[in-house]
Tab-separated table of N, CA and C in Angstrom:
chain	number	residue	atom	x	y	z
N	1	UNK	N	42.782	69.477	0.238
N	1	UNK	CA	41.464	69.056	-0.201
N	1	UNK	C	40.915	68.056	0.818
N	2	UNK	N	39.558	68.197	1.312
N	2	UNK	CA	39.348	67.394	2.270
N	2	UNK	C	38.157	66.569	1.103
N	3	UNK	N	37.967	65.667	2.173
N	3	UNK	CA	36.640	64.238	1.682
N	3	UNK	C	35.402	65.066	0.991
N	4	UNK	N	35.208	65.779	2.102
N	4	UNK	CA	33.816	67.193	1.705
N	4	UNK	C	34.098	67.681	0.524
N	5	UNK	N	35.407	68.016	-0.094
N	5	UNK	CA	35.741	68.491	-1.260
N	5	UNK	C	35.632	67.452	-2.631
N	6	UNK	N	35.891	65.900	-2.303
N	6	UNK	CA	35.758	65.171	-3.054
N	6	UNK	C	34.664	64.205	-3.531
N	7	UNK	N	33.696	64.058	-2.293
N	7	UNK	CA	32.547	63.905	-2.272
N	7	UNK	C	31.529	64.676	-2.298
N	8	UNK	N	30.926	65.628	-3.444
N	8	UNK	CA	30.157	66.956	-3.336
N	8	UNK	C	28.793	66.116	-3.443
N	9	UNK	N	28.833	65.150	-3.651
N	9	UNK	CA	27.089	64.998	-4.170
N	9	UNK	C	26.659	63.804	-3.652
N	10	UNK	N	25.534	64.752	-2.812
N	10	UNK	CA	24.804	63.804	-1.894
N	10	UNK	C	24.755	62.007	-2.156
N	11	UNK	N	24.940	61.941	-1.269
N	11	UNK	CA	25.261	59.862	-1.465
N	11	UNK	C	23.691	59.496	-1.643
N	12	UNK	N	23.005	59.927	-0.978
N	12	UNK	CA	21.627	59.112	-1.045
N	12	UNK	C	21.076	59.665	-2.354
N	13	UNK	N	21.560	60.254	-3.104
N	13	UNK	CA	20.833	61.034	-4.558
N	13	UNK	C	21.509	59.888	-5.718
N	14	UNK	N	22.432	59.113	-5.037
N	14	UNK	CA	22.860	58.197	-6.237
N	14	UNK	C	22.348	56.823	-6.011
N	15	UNK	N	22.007	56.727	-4.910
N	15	UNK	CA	21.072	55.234	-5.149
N	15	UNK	C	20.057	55.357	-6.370
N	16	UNK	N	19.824	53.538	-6.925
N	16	UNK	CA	18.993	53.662	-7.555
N	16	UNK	C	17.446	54.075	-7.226
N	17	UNK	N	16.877	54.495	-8.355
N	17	UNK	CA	15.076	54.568	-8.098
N	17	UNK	C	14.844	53.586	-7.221
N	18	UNK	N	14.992	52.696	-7.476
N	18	UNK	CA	14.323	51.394	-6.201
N	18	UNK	C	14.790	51.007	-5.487
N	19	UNK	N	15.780	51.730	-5.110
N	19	UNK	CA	16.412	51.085	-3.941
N	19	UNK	C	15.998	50.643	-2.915
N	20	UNK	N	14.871	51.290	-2.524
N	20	UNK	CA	13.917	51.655	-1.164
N	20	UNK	C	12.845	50.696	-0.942
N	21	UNK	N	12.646	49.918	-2.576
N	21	UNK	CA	11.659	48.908	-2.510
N	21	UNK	C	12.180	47.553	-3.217
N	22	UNK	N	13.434	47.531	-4.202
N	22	UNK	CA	14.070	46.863	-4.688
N	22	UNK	C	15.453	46.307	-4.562
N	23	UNK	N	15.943	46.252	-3.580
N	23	UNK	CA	17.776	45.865	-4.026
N	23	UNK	C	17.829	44.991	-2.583
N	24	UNK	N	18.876	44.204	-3.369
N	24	UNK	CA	19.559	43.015	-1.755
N	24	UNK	C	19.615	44.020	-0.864
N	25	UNK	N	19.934	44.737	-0.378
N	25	UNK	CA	19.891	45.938	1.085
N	25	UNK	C	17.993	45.767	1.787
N	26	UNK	N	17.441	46.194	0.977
N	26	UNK	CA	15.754	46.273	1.359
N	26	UNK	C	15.666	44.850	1.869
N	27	UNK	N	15.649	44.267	0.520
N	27	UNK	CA	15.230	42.280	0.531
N	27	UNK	C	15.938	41.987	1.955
N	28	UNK	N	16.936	41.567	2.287
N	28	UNK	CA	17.851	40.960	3.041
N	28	UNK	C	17.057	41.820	4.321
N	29	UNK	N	17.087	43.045	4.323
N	29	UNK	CA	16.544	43.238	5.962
N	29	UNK	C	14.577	42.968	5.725
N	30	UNK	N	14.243	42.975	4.744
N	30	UNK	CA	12.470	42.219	5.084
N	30	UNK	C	12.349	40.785	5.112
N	31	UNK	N	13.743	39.897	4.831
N	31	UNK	CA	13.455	38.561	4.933
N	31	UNK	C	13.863	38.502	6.707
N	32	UNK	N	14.332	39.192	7.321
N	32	UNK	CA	14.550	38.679	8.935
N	32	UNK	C	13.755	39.898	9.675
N	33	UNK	N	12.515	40.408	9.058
N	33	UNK	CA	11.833	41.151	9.368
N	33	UNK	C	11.758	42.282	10.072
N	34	UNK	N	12.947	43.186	9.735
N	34	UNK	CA	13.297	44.432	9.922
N	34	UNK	C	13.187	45.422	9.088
N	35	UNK	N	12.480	46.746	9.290
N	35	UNK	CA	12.442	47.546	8.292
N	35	UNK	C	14.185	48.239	7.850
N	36	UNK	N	13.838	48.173	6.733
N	36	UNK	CA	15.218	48.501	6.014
N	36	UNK	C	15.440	50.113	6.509
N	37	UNK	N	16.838	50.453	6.703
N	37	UNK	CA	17.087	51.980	6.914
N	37	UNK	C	16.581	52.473	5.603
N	38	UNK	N	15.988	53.993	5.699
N	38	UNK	CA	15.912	54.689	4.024
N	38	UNK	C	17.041	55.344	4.186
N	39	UNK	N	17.074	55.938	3.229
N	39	UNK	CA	17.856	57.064	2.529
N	39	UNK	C	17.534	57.834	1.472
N	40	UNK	N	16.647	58.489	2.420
N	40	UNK	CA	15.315	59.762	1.714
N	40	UNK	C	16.044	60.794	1.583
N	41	UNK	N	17.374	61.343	2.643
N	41	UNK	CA	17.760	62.931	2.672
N	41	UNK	C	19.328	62.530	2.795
N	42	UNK	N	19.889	63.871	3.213
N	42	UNK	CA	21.470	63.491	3.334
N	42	UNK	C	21.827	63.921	4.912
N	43	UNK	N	20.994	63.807	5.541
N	43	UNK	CA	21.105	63.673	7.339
N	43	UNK	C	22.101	62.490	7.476
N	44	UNK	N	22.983	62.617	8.222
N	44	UNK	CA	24.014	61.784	8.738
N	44	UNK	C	23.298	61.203	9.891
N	45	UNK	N	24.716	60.188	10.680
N	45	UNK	CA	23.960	59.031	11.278
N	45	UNK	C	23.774	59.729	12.960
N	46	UNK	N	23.727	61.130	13.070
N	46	UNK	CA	23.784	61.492	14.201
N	46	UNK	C	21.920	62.247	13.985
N	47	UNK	N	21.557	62.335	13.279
N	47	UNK	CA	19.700	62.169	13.407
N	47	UNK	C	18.890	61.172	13.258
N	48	UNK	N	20.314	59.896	13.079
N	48	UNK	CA	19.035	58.700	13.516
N	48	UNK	C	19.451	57.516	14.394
N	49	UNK	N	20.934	57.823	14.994
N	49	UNK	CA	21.260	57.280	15.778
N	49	UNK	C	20.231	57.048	16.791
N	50	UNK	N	20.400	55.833	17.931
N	50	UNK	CA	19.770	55.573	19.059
N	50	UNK	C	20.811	56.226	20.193
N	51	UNK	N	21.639	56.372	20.062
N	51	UNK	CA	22.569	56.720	20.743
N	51	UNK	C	22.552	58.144	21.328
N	52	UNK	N	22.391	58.755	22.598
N	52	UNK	CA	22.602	59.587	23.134
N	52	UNK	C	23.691	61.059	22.473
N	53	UNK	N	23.274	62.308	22.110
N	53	UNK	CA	24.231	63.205	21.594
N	53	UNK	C	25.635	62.955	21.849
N	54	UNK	N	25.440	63.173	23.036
N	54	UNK	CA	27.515	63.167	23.418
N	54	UNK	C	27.836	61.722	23.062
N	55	UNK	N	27.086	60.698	23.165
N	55	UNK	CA	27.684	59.222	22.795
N	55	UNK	C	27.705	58.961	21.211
N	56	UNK	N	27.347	59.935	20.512
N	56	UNK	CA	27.009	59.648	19.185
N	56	UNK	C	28.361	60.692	18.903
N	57	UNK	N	28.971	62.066	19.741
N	57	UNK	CA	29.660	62.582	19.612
N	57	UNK	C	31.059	61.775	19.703
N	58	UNK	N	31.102	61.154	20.673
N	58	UNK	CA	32.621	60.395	20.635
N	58	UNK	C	32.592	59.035	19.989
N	59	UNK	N	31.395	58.714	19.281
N	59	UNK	CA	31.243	58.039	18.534
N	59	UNK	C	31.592	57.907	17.010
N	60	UNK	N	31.234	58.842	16.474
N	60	UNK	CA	31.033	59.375	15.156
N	60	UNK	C	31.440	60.352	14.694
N	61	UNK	N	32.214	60.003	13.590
N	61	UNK	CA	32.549	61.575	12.725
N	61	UNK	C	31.032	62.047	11.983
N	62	UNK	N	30.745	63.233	13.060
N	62	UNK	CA	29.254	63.591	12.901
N	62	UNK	C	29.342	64.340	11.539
N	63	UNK	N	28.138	65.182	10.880
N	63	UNK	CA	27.972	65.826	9.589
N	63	UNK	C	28.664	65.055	8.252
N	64	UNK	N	28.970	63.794	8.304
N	64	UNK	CA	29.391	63.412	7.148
N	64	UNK	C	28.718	63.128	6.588
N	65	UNK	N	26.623	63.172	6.863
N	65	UNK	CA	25.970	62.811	5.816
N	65	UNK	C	25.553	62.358	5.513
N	66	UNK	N	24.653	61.537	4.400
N	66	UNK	CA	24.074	60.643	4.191
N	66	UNK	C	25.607	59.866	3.731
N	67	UNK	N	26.444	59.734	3.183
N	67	UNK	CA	27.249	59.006	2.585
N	67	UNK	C	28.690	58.662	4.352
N	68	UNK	N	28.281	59.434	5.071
N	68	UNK	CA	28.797	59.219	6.675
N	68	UNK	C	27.648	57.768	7.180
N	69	UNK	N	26.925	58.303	7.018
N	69	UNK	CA	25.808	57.001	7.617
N	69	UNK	C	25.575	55.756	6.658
N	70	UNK	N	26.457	55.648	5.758
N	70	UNK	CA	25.826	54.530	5.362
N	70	UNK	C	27.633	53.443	5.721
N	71	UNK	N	28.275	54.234	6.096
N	71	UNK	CA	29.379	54.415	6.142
N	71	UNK	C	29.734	53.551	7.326
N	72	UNK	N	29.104	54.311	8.413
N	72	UNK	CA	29.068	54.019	9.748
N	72	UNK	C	27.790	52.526	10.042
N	73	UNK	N	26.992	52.309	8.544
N	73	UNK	CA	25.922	51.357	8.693
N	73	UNK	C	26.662	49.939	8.431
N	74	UNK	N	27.250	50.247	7.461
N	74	UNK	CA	28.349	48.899	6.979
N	74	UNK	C	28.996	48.472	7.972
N	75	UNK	N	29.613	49.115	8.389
N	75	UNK	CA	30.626	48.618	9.642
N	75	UNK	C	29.875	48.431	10.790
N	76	UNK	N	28.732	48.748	10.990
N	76	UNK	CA	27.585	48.080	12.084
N	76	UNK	C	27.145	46.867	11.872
N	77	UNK	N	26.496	46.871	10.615
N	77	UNK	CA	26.076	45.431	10.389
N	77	UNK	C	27.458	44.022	10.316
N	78	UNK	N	28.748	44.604	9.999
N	78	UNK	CA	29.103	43.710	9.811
N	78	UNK	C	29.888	43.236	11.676
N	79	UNK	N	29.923	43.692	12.438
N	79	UNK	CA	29.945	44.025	13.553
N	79	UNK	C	28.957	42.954	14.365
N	80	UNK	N	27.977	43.250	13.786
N	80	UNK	CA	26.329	42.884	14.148
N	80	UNK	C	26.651	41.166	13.799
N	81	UNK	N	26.366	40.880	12.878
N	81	UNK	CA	26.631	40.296	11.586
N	81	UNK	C	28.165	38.933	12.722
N	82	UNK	N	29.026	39.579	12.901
N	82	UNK	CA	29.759	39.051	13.618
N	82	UNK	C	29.530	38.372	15.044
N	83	UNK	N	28.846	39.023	15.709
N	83	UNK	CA	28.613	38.878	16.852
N	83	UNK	C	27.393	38.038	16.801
N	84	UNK	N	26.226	38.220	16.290
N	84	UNK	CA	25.396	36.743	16.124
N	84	UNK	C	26.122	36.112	15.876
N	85	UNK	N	27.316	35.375	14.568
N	85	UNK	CA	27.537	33.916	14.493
N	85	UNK	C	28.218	33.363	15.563
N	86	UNK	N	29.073	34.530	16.551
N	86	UNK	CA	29.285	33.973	17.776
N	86	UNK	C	28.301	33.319	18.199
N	87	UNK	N	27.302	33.914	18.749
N	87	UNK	CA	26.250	32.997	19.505
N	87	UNK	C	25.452	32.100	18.671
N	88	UNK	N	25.247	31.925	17.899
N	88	UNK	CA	24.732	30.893	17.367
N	88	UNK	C	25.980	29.835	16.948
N	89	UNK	N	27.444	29.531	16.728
N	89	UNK	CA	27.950	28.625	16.983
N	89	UNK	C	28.327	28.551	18.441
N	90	UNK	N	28.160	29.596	19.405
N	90	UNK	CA	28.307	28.787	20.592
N	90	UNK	C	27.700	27.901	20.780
N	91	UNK	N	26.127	28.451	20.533
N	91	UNK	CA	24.532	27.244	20.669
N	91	UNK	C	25.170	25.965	20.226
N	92	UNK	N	25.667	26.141	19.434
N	92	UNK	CA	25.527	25.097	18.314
N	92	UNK	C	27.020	24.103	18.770
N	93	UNK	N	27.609	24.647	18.974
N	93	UNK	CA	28.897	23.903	20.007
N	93	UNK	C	28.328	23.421	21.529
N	94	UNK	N	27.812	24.252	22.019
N	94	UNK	CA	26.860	23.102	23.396
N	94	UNK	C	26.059	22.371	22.997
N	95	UNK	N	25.217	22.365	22.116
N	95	UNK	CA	24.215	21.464	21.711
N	95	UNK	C	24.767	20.311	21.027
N	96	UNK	N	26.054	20.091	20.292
N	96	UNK	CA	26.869	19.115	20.071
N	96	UNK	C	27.615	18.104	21.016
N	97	UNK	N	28.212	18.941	22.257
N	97	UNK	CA	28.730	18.102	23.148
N	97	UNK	C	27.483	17.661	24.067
N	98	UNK	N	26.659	17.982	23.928
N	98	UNK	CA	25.532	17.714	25.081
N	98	UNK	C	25.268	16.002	24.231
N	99	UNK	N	25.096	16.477	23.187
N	99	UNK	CA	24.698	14.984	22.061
N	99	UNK	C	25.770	14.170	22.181
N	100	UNK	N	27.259	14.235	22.250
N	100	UNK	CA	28.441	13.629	22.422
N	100	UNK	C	28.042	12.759	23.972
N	101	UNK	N	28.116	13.806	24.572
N	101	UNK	CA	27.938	13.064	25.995
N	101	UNK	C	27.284	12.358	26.234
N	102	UNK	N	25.563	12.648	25.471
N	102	UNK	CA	24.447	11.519	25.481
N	102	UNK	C	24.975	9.893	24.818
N	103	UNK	N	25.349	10.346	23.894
N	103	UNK	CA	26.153	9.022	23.304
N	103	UNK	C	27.401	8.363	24.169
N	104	UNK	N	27.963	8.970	24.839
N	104	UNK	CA	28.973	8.551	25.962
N	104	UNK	C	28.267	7.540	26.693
N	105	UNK	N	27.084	8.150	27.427
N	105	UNK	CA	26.322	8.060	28.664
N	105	UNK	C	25.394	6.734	28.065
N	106	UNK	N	25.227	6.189	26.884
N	106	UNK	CA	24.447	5.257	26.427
N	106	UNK	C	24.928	3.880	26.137
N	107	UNK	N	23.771	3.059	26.364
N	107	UNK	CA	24.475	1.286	26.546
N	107	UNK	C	24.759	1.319	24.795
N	108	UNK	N	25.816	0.645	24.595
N	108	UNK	CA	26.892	0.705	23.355
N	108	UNK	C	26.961	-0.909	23.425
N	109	UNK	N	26.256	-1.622	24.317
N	109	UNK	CA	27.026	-2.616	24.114
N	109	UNK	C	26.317	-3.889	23.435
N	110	UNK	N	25.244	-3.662	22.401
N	110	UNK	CA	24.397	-3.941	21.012
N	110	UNK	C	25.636	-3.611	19.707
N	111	UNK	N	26.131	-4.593	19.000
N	111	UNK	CA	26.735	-4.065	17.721
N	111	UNK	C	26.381	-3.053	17.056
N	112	UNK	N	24.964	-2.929	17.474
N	112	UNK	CA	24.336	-2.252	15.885
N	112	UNK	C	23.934	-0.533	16.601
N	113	UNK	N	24.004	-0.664	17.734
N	113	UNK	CA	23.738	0.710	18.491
N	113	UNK	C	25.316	1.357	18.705
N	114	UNK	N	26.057	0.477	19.153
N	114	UNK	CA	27.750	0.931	18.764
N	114	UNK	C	28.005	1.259	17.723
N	115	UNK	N	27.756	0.612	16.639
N	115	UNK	CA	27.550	1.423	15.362
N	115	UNK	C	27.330	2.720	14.122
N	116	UNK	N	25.906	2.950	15.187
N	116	UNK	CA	25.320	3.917	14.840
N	116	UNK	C	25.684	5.098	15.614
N	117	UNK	N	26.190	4.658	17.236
N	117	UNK	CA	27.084	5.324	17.857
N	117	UNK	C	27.994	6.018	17.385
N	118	UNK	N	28.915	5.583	16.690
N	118	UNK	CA	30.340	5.962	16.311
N	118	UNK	C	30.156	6.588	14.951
N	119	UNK	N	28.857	6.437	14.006
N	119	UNK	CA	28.340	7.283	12.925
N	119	UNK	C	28.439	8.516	13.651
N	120	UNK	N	27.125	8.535	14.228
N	120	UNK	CA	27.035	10.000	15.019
N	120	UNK	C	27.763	10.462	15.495
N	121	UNK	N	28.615	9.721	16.277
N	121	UNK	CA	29.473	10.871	17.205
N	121	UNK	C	31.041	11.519	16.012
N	122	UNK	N	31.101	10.544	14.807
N	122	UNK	CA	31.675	11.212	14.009
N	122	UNK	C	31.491	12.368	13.165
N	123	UNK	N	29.797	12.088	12.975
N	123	UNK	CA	28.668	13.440	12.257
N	123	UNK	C	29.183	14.580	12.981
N	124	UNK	N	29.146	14.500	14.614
N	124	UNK	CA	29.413	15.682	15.044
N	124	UNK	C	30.293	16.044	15.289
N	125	UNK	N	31.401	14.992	15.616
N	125	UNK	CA	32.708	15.602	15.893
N	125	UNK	C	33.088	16.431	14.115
N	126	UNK	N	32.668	15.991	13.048
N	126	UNK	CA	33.393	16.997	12.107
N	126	UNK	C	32.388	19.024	12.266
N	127	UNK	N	30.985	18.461	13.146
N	127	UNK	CA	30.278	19.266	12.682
N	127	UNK	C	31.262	20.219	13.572
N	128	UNK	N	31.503	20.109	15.150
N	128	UNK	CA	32.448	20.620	15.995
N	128	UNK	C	33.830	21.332	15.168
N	129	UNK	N	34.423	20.277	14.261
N	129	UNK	CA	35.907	20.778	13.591
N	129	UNK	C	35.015	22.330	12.187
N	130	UNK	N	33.828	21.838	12.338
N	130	UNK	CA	33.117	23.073	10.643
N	130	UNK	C	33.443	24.370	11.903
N	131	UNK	N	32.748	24.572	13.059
N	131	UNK	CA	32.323	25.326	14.408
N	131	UNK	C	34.065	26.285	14.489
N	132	UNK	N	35.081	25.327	14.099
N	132	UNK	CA	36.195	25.856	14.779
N	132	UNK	C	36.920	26.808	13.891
N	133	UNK	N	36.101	26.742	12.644
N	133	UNK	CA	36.950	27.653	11.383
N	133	UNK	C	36.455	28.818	10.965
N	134	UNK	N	36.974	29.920	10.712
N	134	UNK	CA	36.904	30.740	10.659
N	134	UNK	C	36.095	30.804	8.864
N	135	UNK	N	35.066	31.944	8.878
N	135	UNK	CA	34.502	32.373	7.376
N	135	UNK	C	34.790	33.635	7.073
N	136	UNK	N	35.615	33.671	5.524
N	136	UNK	CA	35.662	34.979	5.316
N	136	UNK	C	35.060	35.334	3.885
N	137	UNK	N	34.187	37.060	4.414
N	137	UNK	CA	33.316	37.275	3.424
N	137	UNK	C	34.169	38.010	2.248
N	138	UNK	N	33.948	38.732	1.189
N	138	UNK	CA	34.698	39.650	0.822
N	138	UNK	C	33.626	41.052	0.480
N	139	UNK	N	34.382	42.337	0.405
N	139	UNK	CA	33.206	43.420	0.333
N	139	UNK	C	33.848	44.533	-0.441
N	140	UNK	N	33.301	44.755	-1.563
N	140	UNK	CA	33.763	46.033	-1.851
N	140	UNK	C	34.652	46.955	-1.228
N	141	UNK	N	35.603	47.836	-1.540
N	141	UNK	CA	36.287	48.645	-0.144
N	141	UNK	C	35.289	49.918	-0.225
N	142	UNK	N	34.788	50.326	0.824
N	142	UNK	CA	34.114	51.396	0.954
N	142	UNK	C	34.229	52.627	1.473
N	143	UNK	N	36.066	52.321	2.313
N	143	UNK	CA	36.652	53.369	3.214
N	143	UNK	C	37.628	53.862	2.533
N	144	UNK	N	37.690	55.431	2.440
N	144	UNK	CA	39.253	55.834	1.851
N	144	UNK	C	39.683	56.977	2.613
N	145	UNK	N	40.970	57.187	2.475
N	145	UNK	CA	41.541	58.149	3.247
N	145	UNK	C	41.819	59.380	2.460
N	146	UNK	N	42.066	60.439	2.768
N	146	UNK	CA	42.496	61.393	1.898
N	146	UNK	C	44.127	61.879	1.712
C-alpha cells in the first residue's frame, strides 16, 4: 500500500471554508505583507514552484499534490523561518558589542556615568547571553512514512 493509497482525498478539499480569508496561515502571511499561498486545486508544488523543472525534479517528490505542497511548504517556511533569526540575531549581536565598545571607549571616570555604565553594559551583556540560546518551537507531526 503506498501513501497514494492512504491519502485518497484531495488535501486542499479539507481545509476549512475560510481558510483562504480566515485562519493563522492567511493572517500571519498578510501581517508581514505577503500574499498567502491558496489552495484552490490539488496541483502539487511542481506548478508553482519558482524553481526550474529539473531543479524542482531533484528537488521534490513531484505529483504528490496538493497535500505534497503543503508538505514541502512547512518545511520551507520553517527553513525560512530559521534562517531570518540567524540574521537578525547576528544584527542584533553586532549592534550590542558596537554599544559595549562605545561604553569601553567612554570617560567612566564621573561616579554617576560609571554607574550607569556598568547598568548598561550589564543590560547587554545578558541581552548577548538571551542571543546565545537556542528557541524551540513545537509543531504538529505532519510527516509519515509508510
Amino acid at each position: 500500500m503506498t501513501l497514494d493509497d492512504v491519502f485518497k482525498r484531495p488535501f486542499f478539499e479539507t481545509l476549512p471554508e475560510d481558510f483562504g480569508h480566515d485562519s493563522a496561515f492567511v493572517d500571519n502571511f498578510e501581517i508581514i505583507g505577503v500574499a498567502a499561498p491558496e489552495f484552490a486545486d490539488d496541483r502539487g508544488i511542481e506548478h508553482h514552484t519558482l524553481y526550474s523543472e529539473k531543479s524542482a525534479q531533484q528537488l521534490f517528490q513531484l505529483g504528490r499534490r496538493s497535500l505534497g505542497r503543503a508538505e514541502v511548504m512547512v518545511a520551507a517556511l520553517i527553513e525560512a523561518a530559521q534562517d531570518l533569526a540567524g540574521f537578525v540575531a547576528d544584527y542584533k549581536r553586532q549592534e550590542i558589542n558596537a554599544r559595549l565598545a562605545e561604553i569601553e571607549a567612554s570617560d567612566l571616570s564621573a561616579p554617576e556615568a560609571k554607574k550607569a555604565a556598568l547598568q548598561d553594559a550589564a543590560r547587554l551583556n545578558k541581552m548577548l547571553d538571551q542571543l546565545d540560546k537556542q528557541v524551540r518551537w513545537t509543531f504538529p507531526q505532519w510527516k509519515v512514512t509508510g
